[in-house]
Coordinates of C-alpha atoms and ligand atoms in Angstrom, one line a residue:
M250 CA 1.8 2.0 -10.2
C251 CA 5.0 1.7 -12.2
G252 CA 8.1 2.5 -10.2
I253 CA 10.6 5.4 -11.4
V254 CA 14.2 6.3 -10.1
G255 CA 16.7 9.1 -12.1
Y256 CA 20.0 10.2 -11.3
I257 CA 22.5 13.2 -11.8
G258 CA 25.2 14.3 -10.2
S259 CA 28.6 12.7 -10.3
R260 CA 28.4 8.8 -9.4
P261 CA 28.0 6.6 -11.6
A262 CA 24.3 6.8 -12.3
S263 CA 23.7 2.7 -13.0
P264 CA 23.9 1.0 -9.8
I265 CA 22.3 3.9 -8.2
I266 CA 19.1 3.2 -10.4
I267 CA 19.3 -0.8 -10.8
Q268 CA 19.7 -0.8 -6.8
G269 CA 17.0 1.8 -6.8
L270 CA 14.6 -0.3 -9.2
K271 CA 14.8 -3.5 -6.8
R272 CA 13.6 -1.4 -4.4
L273 CA 10.5 0.0 -6.6
E274 CA 9.9 -3.1 -7.8
Y275 CA 7.0 -3.7 -5.0
R276 CA 5.0 -1.2 -8.1
G277 CA 5.1 -3.7 -10.9
Y278 CA 7.8 -6.2 -12.0
D279 CA 5.9 -6.5 -15.4
S280 CA 9.1 -5.2 -17.0
A281 CA 12.4 -2.7 -16.4
G282 CA 13.9 -0.6 -18.2
I283 CA 17.1 1.8 -18.0
A284 CA 18.8 5.0 -20.0
L285 CA 22.1 5.8 -19.2
Y286 CA 23.4 9.1 -21.0
A287 CA 26.7 9.5 -22.2
K288 CA 29.0 12.0 -24.7
G289 CA 26.0 12.9 -26.6
T290 CA 24.7 8.9 -26.7
V291 CA 21.8 7.3 -24.5
N292 CA 21.9 4.0 -23.9
L293 CA 19.0 2.5 -23.8
Y294 CA 18.3 -2.0 -22.1
K295 CA 15.0 -3.0 -22.1
T296 CA 13.7 -6.0 -20.9
L297 CA 10.5 -8.2 -20.5
G298 CA 10.4 -9.4 -16.5
K299 CA 12.0 -8.1 -13.4
V300 CA 15.2 -5.7 -13.1
A301 CA 16.9 -9.3 -12.4
E302 CA 16.8 -10.0 -15.9
L303 CA 17.5 -6.3 -16.9
E304 CA 21.0 -6.7 -15.2
T305 CA 22.0 -9.7 -17.2
L306 CA 21.9 -7.0 -20.7
N307 CA 24.4 -5.6 -20.0
D308 CA 27.3 -5.3 -17.0
F309 CA 25.6 -1.8 -15.1
A310 CA 28.9 -2.3 -12.5
A311 CA 31.5 -1.3 -15.0
A312 CA 29.2 1.8 -16.9
S313 CA 30.1 5.4 -16.0
Q314 CA 27.2 7.1 -16.9
C315 CA 26.5 9.7 -14.2
I316 CA 22.7 10.9 -15.6
G317 CA 20.1 8.2 -16.0
M318 CA 16.7 7.2 -15.6
G319 CA 15.2 3.9 -14.8
H320 CA 11.7 2.4 -14.6
T321 CA 9.8 -1.2 -13.3
R322 CA 6.2 -1.4 -15.1
W323 CA 3.1 -2.6 -13.8
A324 CA 1.4 -2.9 -17.3
T325 CA -1.6 -0.6 -18.0
H326 CA -1.7 0.7 -21.8
G327 CA -0.6 -1.8 -23.9
I328 CA 1.3 -5.5 -23.4
P329 CA 4.2 -6.1 -20.9
S330 CA 6.2 -6.7 -24.1
N331 CA 9.6 -5.0 -24.8
A332 CA 8.7 -2.0 -27.0
N333 CA 5.8 -1.0 -24.2
A334 CA 8.9 -1.0 -21.7
H335 CA 10.2 2.3 -20.0
P336 CA 12.3 4.8 -20.7
H337 CA 10.3 5.9 -24.0
T338 CA 12.0 7.7 -26.4
S339 CA 10.8 11.1 -28.8
S340 CA 10.2 10.1 -32.4
S341 CA 13.7 12.3 -33.4
G342 CA 15.7 10.5 -29.9
E343 CA 16.4 13.0 -28.5
L344 CA 14.2 13.1 -25.4
V345 CA 13.8 10.2 -23.2
L346 CA 10.9 10.1 -20.8
V347 CA 9.9 7.5 -18.0
H348 CA 6.4 7.8 -16.6
N349 CA 4.9 6.5 -13.5
G350 CA 0.4 7.2 -14.0
I351 CA -1.5 7.3 -17.2
I352 CA -2.4 9.7 -19.4
E353 CA -6.0 9.4 -19.7
N354 CA -6.8 11.8 -23.4
Y355 CA -3.2 9.9 -25.4
D356 CA -5.7 8.6 -27.9
A357 CA -6.3 12.5 -28.8
L358 CA -3.2 13.7 -28.7
K359 CA -1.9 10.6 -30.1
R360 CA -4.8 11.7 -33.6
V361 CA -2.8 15.3 -33.4
L362 CA 0.5 13.3 -33.6
V363 CA 0.4 11.3 -36.0
K364 CA -1.1 13.9 -38.0
K365 CA 2.0 15.8 -37.7
G366 CA 4.1 13.2 -38.3
Y367 CA 5.0 11.8 -35.2
T368 CA 5.4 7.9 -35.5
F369 CA 5.4 5.6 -32.6
Q370 CA 7.0 2.3 -31.7
S371 CA 5.2 1.2 -28.8
D372 CA 1.1 1.2 -27.5
T373 CA 1.6 3.2 -24.2
D374 CA 0.6 6.1 -23.1
T375 CA 3.9 7.3 -22.3
E376 CA 5.5 7.1 -25.8
V377 CA 2.6 9.7 -26.4
L378 CA 3.7 11.9 -23.6
V379 CA 7.6 12.1 -24.5
N380 CA 6.3 13.7 -28.1
L381 CA 3.8 15.8 -26.9
I382 CA 6.6 16.9 -25.1
E383 CA 9.1 17.4 -28.1
D384 CA 6.3 18.8 -30.5
V385 CA 5.8 21.8 -28.1
Q386 CA 9.3 22.2 -27.9
K387 CA 10.0 22.4 -31.4
T388 CA 7.0 24.2 -32.2
H389 CA 7.7 27.4 -30.1
N390 CA 11.7 26.3 -29.6
Y391 CA 11.4 26.0 -25.8
K392 CA 14.2 24.6 -23.4
L393 CA 13.1 21.1 -21.9
G394 CA 11.5 23.1 -19.0
K395 CA 9.4 25.2 -20.6
A396 CA 8.1 22.6 -23.0
V397 CA 7.6 20.0 -20.2
Q398 CA 5.4 22.6 -18.3
M399 CA 3.4 23.7 -21.2
A400 CA 2.7 20.0 -22.7
L401 CA 1.3 19.5 -19.3
T402 CA -1.4 21.6 -19.3
Q403 CA -2.3 19.9 -22.4
V404 CA -2.7 16.2 -20.8
T405 CA -5.3 15.1 -18.6
G406 CA -4.9 11.7 -15.9
A407 CA -2.2 11.3 -13.9
Y408 CA 1.9 11.1 -14.1
A409 CA 5.3 11.0 -12.3
I410 CA 7.7 11.8 -14.9
V411 CA 11.4 12.2 -15.6
V412 CA 12.6 13.9 -18.8
F413 CA 15.9 14.3 -20.0
D414 CA 17.1 16.0 -23.3
T415 CA 20.5 15.2 -25.2
K416 CA 20.6 18.9 -26.2
K417 CA 20.8 19.8 -22.9
P418 CA 22.4 17.0 -20.8
N419 CA 23.5 18.5 -17.6
E420 CA 19.7 18.2 -16.1
L421 CA 16.1 16.4 -15.4
V422 CA 12.5 17.8 -15.2
V423 CA 10.8 15.9 -13.6
A424 CA 6.9 16.6 -12.7
K425 CA 3.8 15.2 -10.6
L426 CA 0.3 15.0 -10.4
G427 CA -1.1 12.5 -9.0
S428 CA 1.1 9.9 -8.8
P429 CA 4.3 10.0 -6.0
L430 CA 7.5 11.9 -6.6
A431 CA 10.1 12.1 -4.6
I432 CA 13.5 13.9 -4.8
G433 CA 16.5 13.3 -2.4
I434 CA 19.2 16.0 -2.1
G435 CA 22.8 14.8 -2.3
D436 CA 25.8 16.9 -2.2
R437 CA 25.5 18.3 -5.7
E438 CA 23.9 15.5 -6.7
F439 CA 19.6 14.3 -7.0
F440 CA 18.4 11.3 -6.9
I441 CA 14.8 10.9 -7.8
A442 CA 12.3 8.3 -7.2
S443 CA 9.0 7.2 -6.6
D444 CA 9.5 7.1 -3.3
A445 CA 12.4 7.9 -0.7
S446 CA 13.7 3.6 -0.5
P447 CA 16.2 3.7 -3.8
F448 CA 17.7 6.9 -2.1
I449 CA 18.2 6.8 1.4
Q450 CA 21.5 5.1 2.0
F451 CA 22.9 8.7 -0.3
T452 CA 20.7 11.2 1.5
N453 CA 17.7 11.3 4.5
K454 CA 17.2 15.0 2.7
A455 CA 14.6 14.7 0.4
I456 CA 11.6 17.5 -1.7
Y457 CA 8.1 15.6 -1.9
L458 CA 6.6 17.4 -4.7
E459 CA 3.0 18.1 -4.7
D460 CA 0.3 18.0 -7.4
H461 CA 0.9 20.0 -10.2
Q462 CA 4.6 20.9 -9.7
M463 CA 7.6 19.9 -11.2
A464 CA 11.2 20.4 -10.8
I465 CA 14.4 21.5 -13.1
L466 CA 17.5 20.1 -11.2
K467 CA 21.1 20.8 -13.0
Q468 CA 24.0 19.3 -11.4
G469 CA 25.6 21.6 -8.6
K470 CA 22.6 24.5 -8.2
K471 CA 19.7 24.3 -6.5
P472 CA 16.4 23.2 -7.7
K473 CA 14.0 25.5 -8.8
I474 CA 10.2 23.5 -7.9
K475 CA 7.4 25.5 -10.7
N476 CA 4.3 25.6 -10.5
I477 CA 2.5 23.5 -13.6
K478 CA -0.2 25.6 -14.2
D479 CA 1.4 28.7 -14.4
G480 CA 5.4 28.3 -14.8
L481 CA 6.2 30.6 -11.6
V482 CA 9.0 29.5 -9.5
I483 CA 8.2 28.1 -6.0
D484 CA 9.4 27.7 -2.5
Y485 CA 10.0 24.3 -1.3
Y486 CA 10.2 22.0 1.8
L487 CA 13.4 20.0 2.6
Q488 CA 11.8 17.2 4.5
E489 CA 14.7 14.9 6.8
L490 CA 13.8 11.3 6.1
E491 CA 13.2 8.9 9.0
L492 CA 13.8 5.8 7.4
N493 CA 17.3 3.2 7.4
L494 CA 18.5 0.8 4.7
E495 CA 17.7 -2.3 7.2
Q496 CA 14.3 -1.6 7.0
M497 CA 14.3 -1.7 3.5
E498 CA 16.1 -5.3 3.5
K499 CA 15.2 -9.1 4.5
G500 CA 17.3 -9.0 7.4
G501 CA 18.2 -12.9 7.1
Y502 CA 14.4 -13.9 6.2
D503 CA 13.6 -15.8 2.6
H504 CA 11.1 -12.9 2.1
F505 CA 9.3 -9.9 2.8
M506 CA 6.7 -11.6 3.6
I507 CA 7.5 -13.3 6.5
K508 CA 9.9 -11.0 8.0
E509 CA 6.8 -8.8 7.8
I510 CA 5.1 -11.5 9.7
F511 CA 7.3 -11.8 12.4
E512 CA 7.9 -7.5 12.5
Q513 CA 4.5 -7.8 14.8
P514 CA 5.2 -7.3 18.0
H515 CA 7.5 -5.1 17.1
A516 CA 5.3 -3.0 15.3
I517 CA 2.6 -2.9 16.6
K518 CA 4.6 -2.2 20.0
N519 CA 6.1 0.9 17.5
T520 CA 2.4 2.3 16.4
Y521 CA 1.2 2.7 20.4
R522 CA 4.3 4.1 21.6
G523 CA 3.8 7.3 23.6
R524 CA 0.2 7.3 22.6
L525 CA -0.6 4.3 24.8
L526 CA -0.2 5.8 28.5
V527 CA -1.6 2.5 30.3
D528 CA -0.1 4.1 34.2
Q529 CA -1.7 7.3 33.4
S530 CA -5.4 5.5 32.2
F531 CA -4.9 8.2 29.2
I532 CA -4.4 7.3 25.2
K533 CA -2.4 10.5 23.8
M534 CA -3.0 10.7 20.0
A535 CA -1.4 14.0 18.8
G536 CA -3.0 13.8 15.4
L537 CA -6.5 13.2 16.8
E538 CA -6.6 15.7 19.6
D539 CA -7.5 18.4 18.3
H540 CA -10.6 17.4 16.0
L541 CA -12.0 15.5 19.1
E542 CA -15.0 17.5 19.1
K543 CA -15.9 17.1 15.6
L544 CA -15.7 12.8 15.9
N545 CA -17.5 13.3 19.2
N546 CA -20.0 15.1 17.5
A547 CA -20.3 13.1 14.4
N548 CA -23.7 12.2 12.7
R549 CA -21.9 9.0 12.0
I550 CA -18.5 7.5 10.4
I551 CA -17.4 6.5 7.1
I552 CA -14.5 4.9 6.8
V553 CA -12.8 4.4 2.8
A554 CA -10.6 2.0 1.6
C555 CA -9.4 -0.3 -0.6
G556 CA -8.3 -4.9 0.2
T557 CA -6.6 -5.7 3.8
S558 CA -6.9 -1.6 4.8
W559 CA -11.2 -1.7 3.9
H560 CA -10.8 -4.9 6.2
A561 CA -9.2 -3.3 8.9
A562 CA -12.2 -0.8 8.5
L563 CA -14.3 -3.6 8.7
V564 CA -12.9 -4.1 12.4
A565 CA -13.4 -1.0 13.5
E566 CA -16.9 -0.1 12.5
Y567 CA -17.5 -3.2 15.2
T568 CA -14.7 -1.5 18.0
F569 CA -16.0 2.1 16.9
E570 CA -20.0 1.2 17.4
D571 CA -19.1 -1.5 19.9
L572 CA -17.3 1.0 22.1
A573 CA -17.7 4.0 21.4
R574 CA -20.7 4.2 20.3
I575 CA -20.9 5.9 16.9
P576 CA -22.3 4.8 14.1
V577 CA -19.9 3.5 11.2
E578 CA -20.6 3.2 7.3
V579 CA -17.2 1.5 5.7
E580 CA -17.4 1.6 2.4
Y581 CA -14.9 0.5 -0.8
A582 CA -13.2 3.6 -2.0
S583 CA -13.7 2.4 -5.6
E584 CA -17.4 2.6 -5.2
F585 CA -18.2 5.6 -3.0
R586 CA -16.4 7.8 -4.6
Y587 CA -18.5 6.9 -8.2
R588 CA -21.7 6.6 -6.2
N589 CA -22.7 9.9 -5.2
P590 CA -22.8 9.5 -1.7
I591 CA -24.7 11.6 0.8
I592 CA -22.0 13.1 3.0
A593 CA -24.0 15.1 5.9
E594 CA -22.5 18.2 7.5
K595 CA -21.5 15.9 10.7
D596 CA -19.8 13.1 9.1
V597 CA -16.5 12.1 9.9
V598 CA -14.7 10.0 6.7
I599 CA -11.8 8.4 7.5
A600 CA -9.7 7.2 5.3
I601 CA -7.2 3.8 5.8
S602 CA -4.5 3.1 3.7
Q603 CA -0.6 1.5 4.3
S604 CA 0.9 3.3 1.2
G605 CA -1.1 6.3 0.9
E606 CA -1.0 6.3 -2.5
T607 CA -4.0 4.2 -3.4
A608 CA -5.5 6.5 -6.1
D609 CA -9.8 5.0 -5.1
T610 CA -8.8 6.4 -1.8
L611 CA -7.0 9.3 -2.4
A612 CA -10.5 10.0 -5.1
A613 CA -12.9 8.8 -2.9
I614 CA -10.6 12.1 -0.1
K615 CA -11.0 14.5 -2.5
L616 CA -14.6 13.7 -3.6
A617 CA -15.7 13.9 0.3
K618 CA -13.7 17.3 1.4
S619 CA -15.3 18.9 -2.2
R620 CA -18.5 17.9 -0.1
G621 CA -17.2 19.6 3.3
A622 CA -16.5 16.6 4.9
F623 CA -14.1 16.7 7.6
V624 CA -11.3 13.8 6.2
F625 CA -8.4 11.6 9.0
G626 CA -6.0 9.6 7.6
V627 CA -4.8 6.6 8.6
C628 CA -1.6 5.2 6.8
N629 CA 1.8 4.6 7.0
V630 CA 3.7 6.0 4.7
V631 CA 5.1 9.0 5.9
G632 CA 4.7 11.8 3.7
S633 CA 2.4 9.8 1.1
S634 CA -0.7 11.5 -1.0
I635 CA -3.1 10.5 1.4
A636 CA -1.4 11.8 4.3
R637 CA -0.9 15.3 2.9
E638 CA -4.4 15.3 1.2
T639 CA -6.7 14.9 4.4
H640 CA -7.3 17.3 7.4
A641 CA -6.0 15.4 9.5
G642 CA -4.6 11.5 10.6
A643 CA -2.6 9.3 12.5
Y644 CA 0.4 7.7 11.2
T645 CA 0.5 3.5 12.0
H646 CA 4.0 3.5 12.4
A647 CA 5.1 -0.4 10.8
G648 CA 7.9 0.5 8.8
P649 CA 8.3 0.2 5.5
E650 CA 6.0 -3.1 4.2
I651 CA 7.6 -4.2 1.2
G652 CA 5.9 -7.5 1.2
V653 CA 2.8 -7.1 -1.8
A654 CA 0.2 -8.9 0.6
S655 CA -0.4 -6.6 3.5
T656 CA -0.1 -8.5 7.0
K657 CA 1.7 -5.6 9.8
A658 CA -0.4 -3.0 7.7
F659 CA -3.6 -4.7 8.6
T660 CA -2.4 -5.4 12.9
T661 CA -1.0 -1.5 13.0
Q662 CA -4.1 0.1 10.8
V663 CA -6.4 -2.0 14.0
T664 CA -4.6 -1.0 16.8
V665 CA -4.7 2.8 15.5
L666 CA -8.4 2.3 15.4
T667 CA -8.7 0.8 18.1
L668 CA -6.8 3.7 20.1
I669 CA -8.9 6.1 18.7
A670 CA -12.2 3.9 19.4
L671 CA -11.2 4.0 23.1
R672 CA -9.9 7.4 22.7
L673 CA -13.8 8.4 21.9
A674 CA -15.0 6.5 24.2
I675 CA -13.7 7.4 27.4
F676 CA -14.1 11.1 25.8
K677 CA -18.3 10.5 25.0
G678 CA -18.9 8.5 28.8
N679 CA -19.5 5.6 26.9
I680 CA -17.2 3.3 28.5
S681 CA -16.8 2.5 32.4
N682 CA -13.1 3.7 33.9
S683 CA -12.1 0.1 34.7
D684 CA -13.6 -1.6 31.2
F685 CA -11.4 1.1 29.5
K686 CA -8.4 1.0 31.7
H687 CA -9.0 -3.4 31.3
H688 CA -8.4 -2.5 27.5
L689 CA -5.6 -0.5 27.9
H690 CA -3.8 -2.9 29.8
E691 CA -4.6 -5.4 27.2
L692 CA -3.7 -4.1 24.3
E693 CA -0.4 -3.5 26.1
M694 CA 0.0 -7.2 26.5
I695 CA -1.1 -7.8 22.3
P696 CA 2.8 -7.6 21.1
E697 CA 3.4 -10.0 23.9
K698 CA 0.7 -12.1 22.5
V699 CA 1.2 -11.8 18.2
E700 CA 4.8 -13.5 19.7
K701 CA 2.9 -16.9 21.2
A702 CA 0.8 -16.6 18.5
L703 CA 3.5 -16.6 16.5
E704 CA 4.8 -19.5 18.0
S705 CA 2.8 -21.7 16.1
D706 CA 4.5 -21.5 12.8
A707 CA 6.2 -25.2 13.0
Q708 CA 2.4 -26.3 13.1
I709 CA 0.9 -24.3 10.4
K710 CA 3.6 -25.0 8.0
V711 CA 2.7 -29.1 8.4
I712 CA -1.1 -28.1 8.3
A713 CA -0.2 -26.1 4.7
D714 CA 1.5 -28.9 3.5
I715 CA -1.6 -31.2 3.8
Y716 CA -3.7 -28.8 2.1
K717 CA -1.6 -27.0 -0.3
N718 CA -3.2 -28.5 -3.6
S719 CA -6.7 -27.9 -2.7
A720 CA -8.4 -26.2 -5.3
N721 CA -10.4 -23.8 -3.0
C722 CA -11.1 -22.7 1.0
L723 CA -13.3 -21.8 2.4
Y724 CA -12.7 -18.9 5.7
L725 CA -15.7 -18.0 8.5
G726 CA -15.6 -15.9 11.5
R727 CA -17.8 -14.2 13.4
G728 CA -18.6 -10.7 14.7
Y729 CA -14.7 -9.1 15.1
N730 CA -13.1 -12.0 13.5
F731 CA -15.7 -12.3 10.3
P732 CA -13.5 -9.4 8.6
V733 CA -10.6 -11.3 9.7
A734 CA -11.8 -14.5 7.7
L735 CA -11.9 -11.8 4.7
E736 CA -8.1 -11.2 5.5
G737 CA -7.5 -14.8 5.5
A738 CA -9.2 -15.6 2.1
L739 CA -7.9 -12.5 0.4
K740 CA -4.3 -13.1 1.8
L741 CA -4.8 -17.0 0.5
K742 CA -5.7 -16.2 -2.7
E743 CA -3.5 -13.4 -3.8
I744 CA 0.0 -15.1 -3.1
S745 CA -0.7 -19.0 -3.4
Y746 CA -3.6 -18.4 -6.2
I747 CA -6.2 -21.0 -4.3
H748 CA -10.1 -19.7 -4.7
A749 CA -10.8 -18.4 -1.0
E750 CA -13.9 -16.8 0.3
G751 CA -14.8 -15.3 3.7
Y752 CA -17.5 -15.4 4.8
P753 CA -19.7 -14.8 8.3
A754 CA -20.0 -17.8 9.9
A755 CA -24.0 -18.0 10.0
E756 CA -24.3 -17.0 6.5
M757 CA -22.6 -19.9 5.5
K758 CA -26.5 -21.4 5.7
H759 CA -27.6 -19.5 3.3
G760 CA -25.1 -20.7 0.8
P761 CA -21.8 -21.5 0.5
I762 CA -22.2 -24.7 2.5
A763 CA -23.5 -26.4 -0.9
L764 CA -19.9 -26.1 -1.8
I765 CA -18.6 -28.2 1.9
D766 CA -17.2 -31.7 1.3
E767 CA -14.5 -33.9 2.0
H768 CA -12.2 -31.9 -0.2
M769 CA -13.0 -28.5 1.6
P770 CA -10.7 -27.2 3.6
V771 CA -12.8 -24.8 6.1
I772 CA -11.0 -22.4 8.5
V773 CA -12.9 -21.5 11.3
I774 CA -11.9 -18.5 13.6
A775 CA -13.8 -19.7 17.0
T776 CA -12.0 -17.9 20.0
K777 CA -13.9 -18.1 23.5
K778 CA -14.7 -14.6 23.2
G779 CA -17.7 -13.9 20.6
H780 CA -20.4 -16.0 19.3
Y781 CA -18.3 -19.2 20.9
D782 CA -21.8 -21.4 21.2
K783 CA -23.0 -20.6 17.7
V784 CA -19.6 -20.7 16.1
V785 CA -19.1 -24.7 17.3
S786 CA -23.0 -25.2 15.7
N787 CA -21.5 -23.7 12.6
I788 CA -18.8 -26.2 13.1
Q789 CA -20.5 -29.2 13.6
E790 CA -22.8 -28.9 10.3
I791 CA -19.3 -28.6 8.6
K792 CA -18.3 -31.6 10.7
A793 CA -21.7 -33.2 9.3
R794 CA -21.1 -32.7 5.7
K795 CA -17.4 -33.9 6.1
G796 CA -15.3 -30.8 5.3
K797 CA -12.2 -30.3 7.1
I798 CA -12.0 -28.1 9.8
I799 CA -9.2 -26.3 11.1
A800 CA -9.8 -24.3 13.7
I801 CA -8.3 -21.0 15.0
V802 CA -9.2 -21.3 19.0
T803 CA -8.7 -19.7 22.2
E804 CA -5.4 -21.4 23.7
G805 CA -6.6 -24.2 26.2
D806 CA -10.0 -25.1 24.8
V807 CA -10.6 -28.6 24.3
D808 CA -14.2 -28.7 23.4
I809 CA -13.4 -28.0 19.6
R810 CA -10.3 -30.2 19.2
E811 CA -12.5 -32.8 19.4
L812 CA -14.8 -31.5 16.4
S813 CA -11.7 -30.5 14.7
D814 CA -8.9 -31.9 12.3
H815 CA -6.3 -29.1 13.5
V816 CA -6.8 -26.8 16.1
I817 CA -4.2 -23.6 16.2
E818 CA -4.2 -21.8 19.2
V819 CA -4.2 -18.4 20.1
P820 CA -3.8 -16.9 23.7
E821 CA -6.9 -15.2 25.2
T822 CA -7.6 -11.4 25.0
L823 CA -10.1 -9.4 24.8
E824 CA -13.0 -9.9 22.3
A825 CA -12.5 -6.1 20.7
L826 CA -8.6 -7.2 20.1
T827 CA -8.9 -10.6 19.1
P828 CA -8.5 -10.1 15.2
L829 CA -4.9 -8.9 16.3
L830 CA -4.3 -12.6 17.1
T831 CA -6.2 -14.8 15.0
T832 CA -4.8 -13.0 12.1
I833 CA -1.3 -14.3 12.4
P834 CA -2.2 -17.9 12.0
L835 CA -3.7 -16.8 8.5
Q836 CA -1.0 -15.0 7.4
L837 CA 1.4 -18.1 8.1
L838 CA -0.6 -20.5 6.7
S839 CA -1.2 -18.5 3.4
Y840 CA 2.7 -18.0 3.3
H841 CA 3.6 -21.1 3.8
I842 CA 1.0 -22.5 1.4
A843 CA 2.4 -20.0 -1.2
V844 CA 6.0 -21.2 -1.0
L845 CA 5.3 -25.0 -0.2
L846 CA 3.6 -24.2 -4.1
G847 CA 6.7 -22.0 -5.2
K848 CA 4.9 -19.2 -6.1
N849 CA 6.5 -15.7 -5.8
V850 CA 5.1 -14.7 -2.3
D851 CA 6.8 -11.4 -2.4
Q852 CA 5.4 -10.5 -5.4
P853 CA 2.3 -12.3 -6.8
R854 CA 1.5 -12.2 -10.4
N855 CA -0.6 -9.5 -11.8
L856 CA -0.5 -7.5 -8.7
A857 CA 1.3 -4.5 -7.1
K858 CA 2.1 -3.0 -3.7
S859 CA 0.6 0.6 -4.6
V860 CA -2.7 1.0 -6.5
T861 CA -2.1 4.5 -7.9
V862 CA -4.5 3.6 -10.9
E863 CA -8.3 3.1 -11.2
Ligands
LIG923 O1 -1.9 0.9 0.6 P1 -2.8 0.5 0.6 O2 -3.5 0.0 2.0 O3 -4.7 1.6 0.4 O4 -3.3 -0.7 -0.4 C1 -5.3 -1.2 -0.9 C2 -4.8 -2.3 -1.2 O5 -4.3 -2.0 -2.6 C3 -4.3 -3.8 -0.6 O6 -4.5 -3.9 1.2 C4 -4.1 -5.2 -1.3 O7 -5.1 -5.6 -1.0 C5 -3.0 -6.0 -0.4 N1 -2.2 -6.8 -1.4 C6 -3.3 -6.9 0.0 O8 -2.7 -7.8 0.5

């Protein structure tokens, strides 16, 4: 995790870096720091906590230095503290560095450096790296670029770094392995960041470094990109970005999370635009068409993902098996990568990730590829590591998701996966033409129905107020809505810190029912399609034990209303599409509870948006 920003050019660097760090705070917010260079001196400012705290240390708006770097940290090595905050300097004070990633062999490297007389002020792996570069530089009398390259050949782990040498103040050296790094190319200036959001207002041209690549950036000169392994200069691809600034801002909402919840009708439409061709009764997905045979012939599909993306994968398990009749296994990427999985020649792996940077998912993809599997990615962030590592894929086109709790990422992932399942189902002949058309038509209606589901916002706020002080919460669902129950529970725990569990409704009697008493709110997804009568029986069982029932029901349902303490209605749709609607009230419920409890909804404690460490 962690976010890094750098600038070299002729504008004052500090406003660019401070603003950039704020946009990257989704990557971690344990501490923040900035280094600015002017007239032979590096000014360093660091603070525990957020960038807003950093701003109180100096009048950065008045600072005129045109070269600098900044960092917002998600702690890995060393507690969040001033000493452990980046940027870090080398023992001599000549080199300055910010780092996102983990240097795994830092301990061994540190012992060697200590023997050579280097001293350390922090507990971080990063301070080891900056001293290693200094040691290589001094030992061989190398220029900064060469010293960085040679030092990195001794390092194992992951990094995106920006390095500055006070003896060579007209250049920044950057490098990448495992963690993302984008270079914005302006007019005689360079912007460096973990993603393009810090510089999108200045330039839409960027180079995304690949693993094992570094760049030497001198003001007014062309960037020099090199391969870290052999030091050879290589060509680069200049990408035109489609992001815009508006997407990065709250646009009148109190939090990114609520903005993103309300963006879902539009986001889902963007996901299926140009792909869902209802008039032609066809699904056209550029990334899929060339590989349909592979998926068609797959013995099974293995889906790897983490967190909310894993829940979207579970929904896809139902859709792929139900509609396309292809066996599916859903795996936590973190387990898959370490358990010597059996991957047969005709297996296809689908990797799902909003950020496209999740370390475990990336590692699972690499493992699957090394065993010969064809890997298809479903990502939101264009040009992300996972998008580049997979053989083919489909973007969700949800637009930037900044709130740490995933909302529109989930519904757009489910939309893409449903499109794929339907395309395969018709390709394989496993769905009738009329049923296929019906699904296409219903999918097209989903944005409108999500709008309708969002109208319950005020009602949900009232319910949130009643249950905000609960210590625990149970979420139940069956079939397609079992993953939605898991997702609802995850949303509540990650932003309100209330303990919540998601369960398949029928499993309740095998244990969790013991928890139910008059203090336990139970959120039951009980839409008309999908095991309705069975879920009604489950609700009876909860009621008999005095649990408080909040039921998510199909519009117009009167039976469950009588049994429940509260009902929240969603429009009717086909069973396979219900997760796209039933998840909406659960997102709103978590959001309102967290706000009422005064929690930091967009940046919950201990979390980061992009989990680039194991
Ligand atoms: O970027 P990814 O989709 O790969 O992220 C996976 C999880 O880290 C993510 O979904 C996480 O669980 C969210 N905070 C949940 O809201």
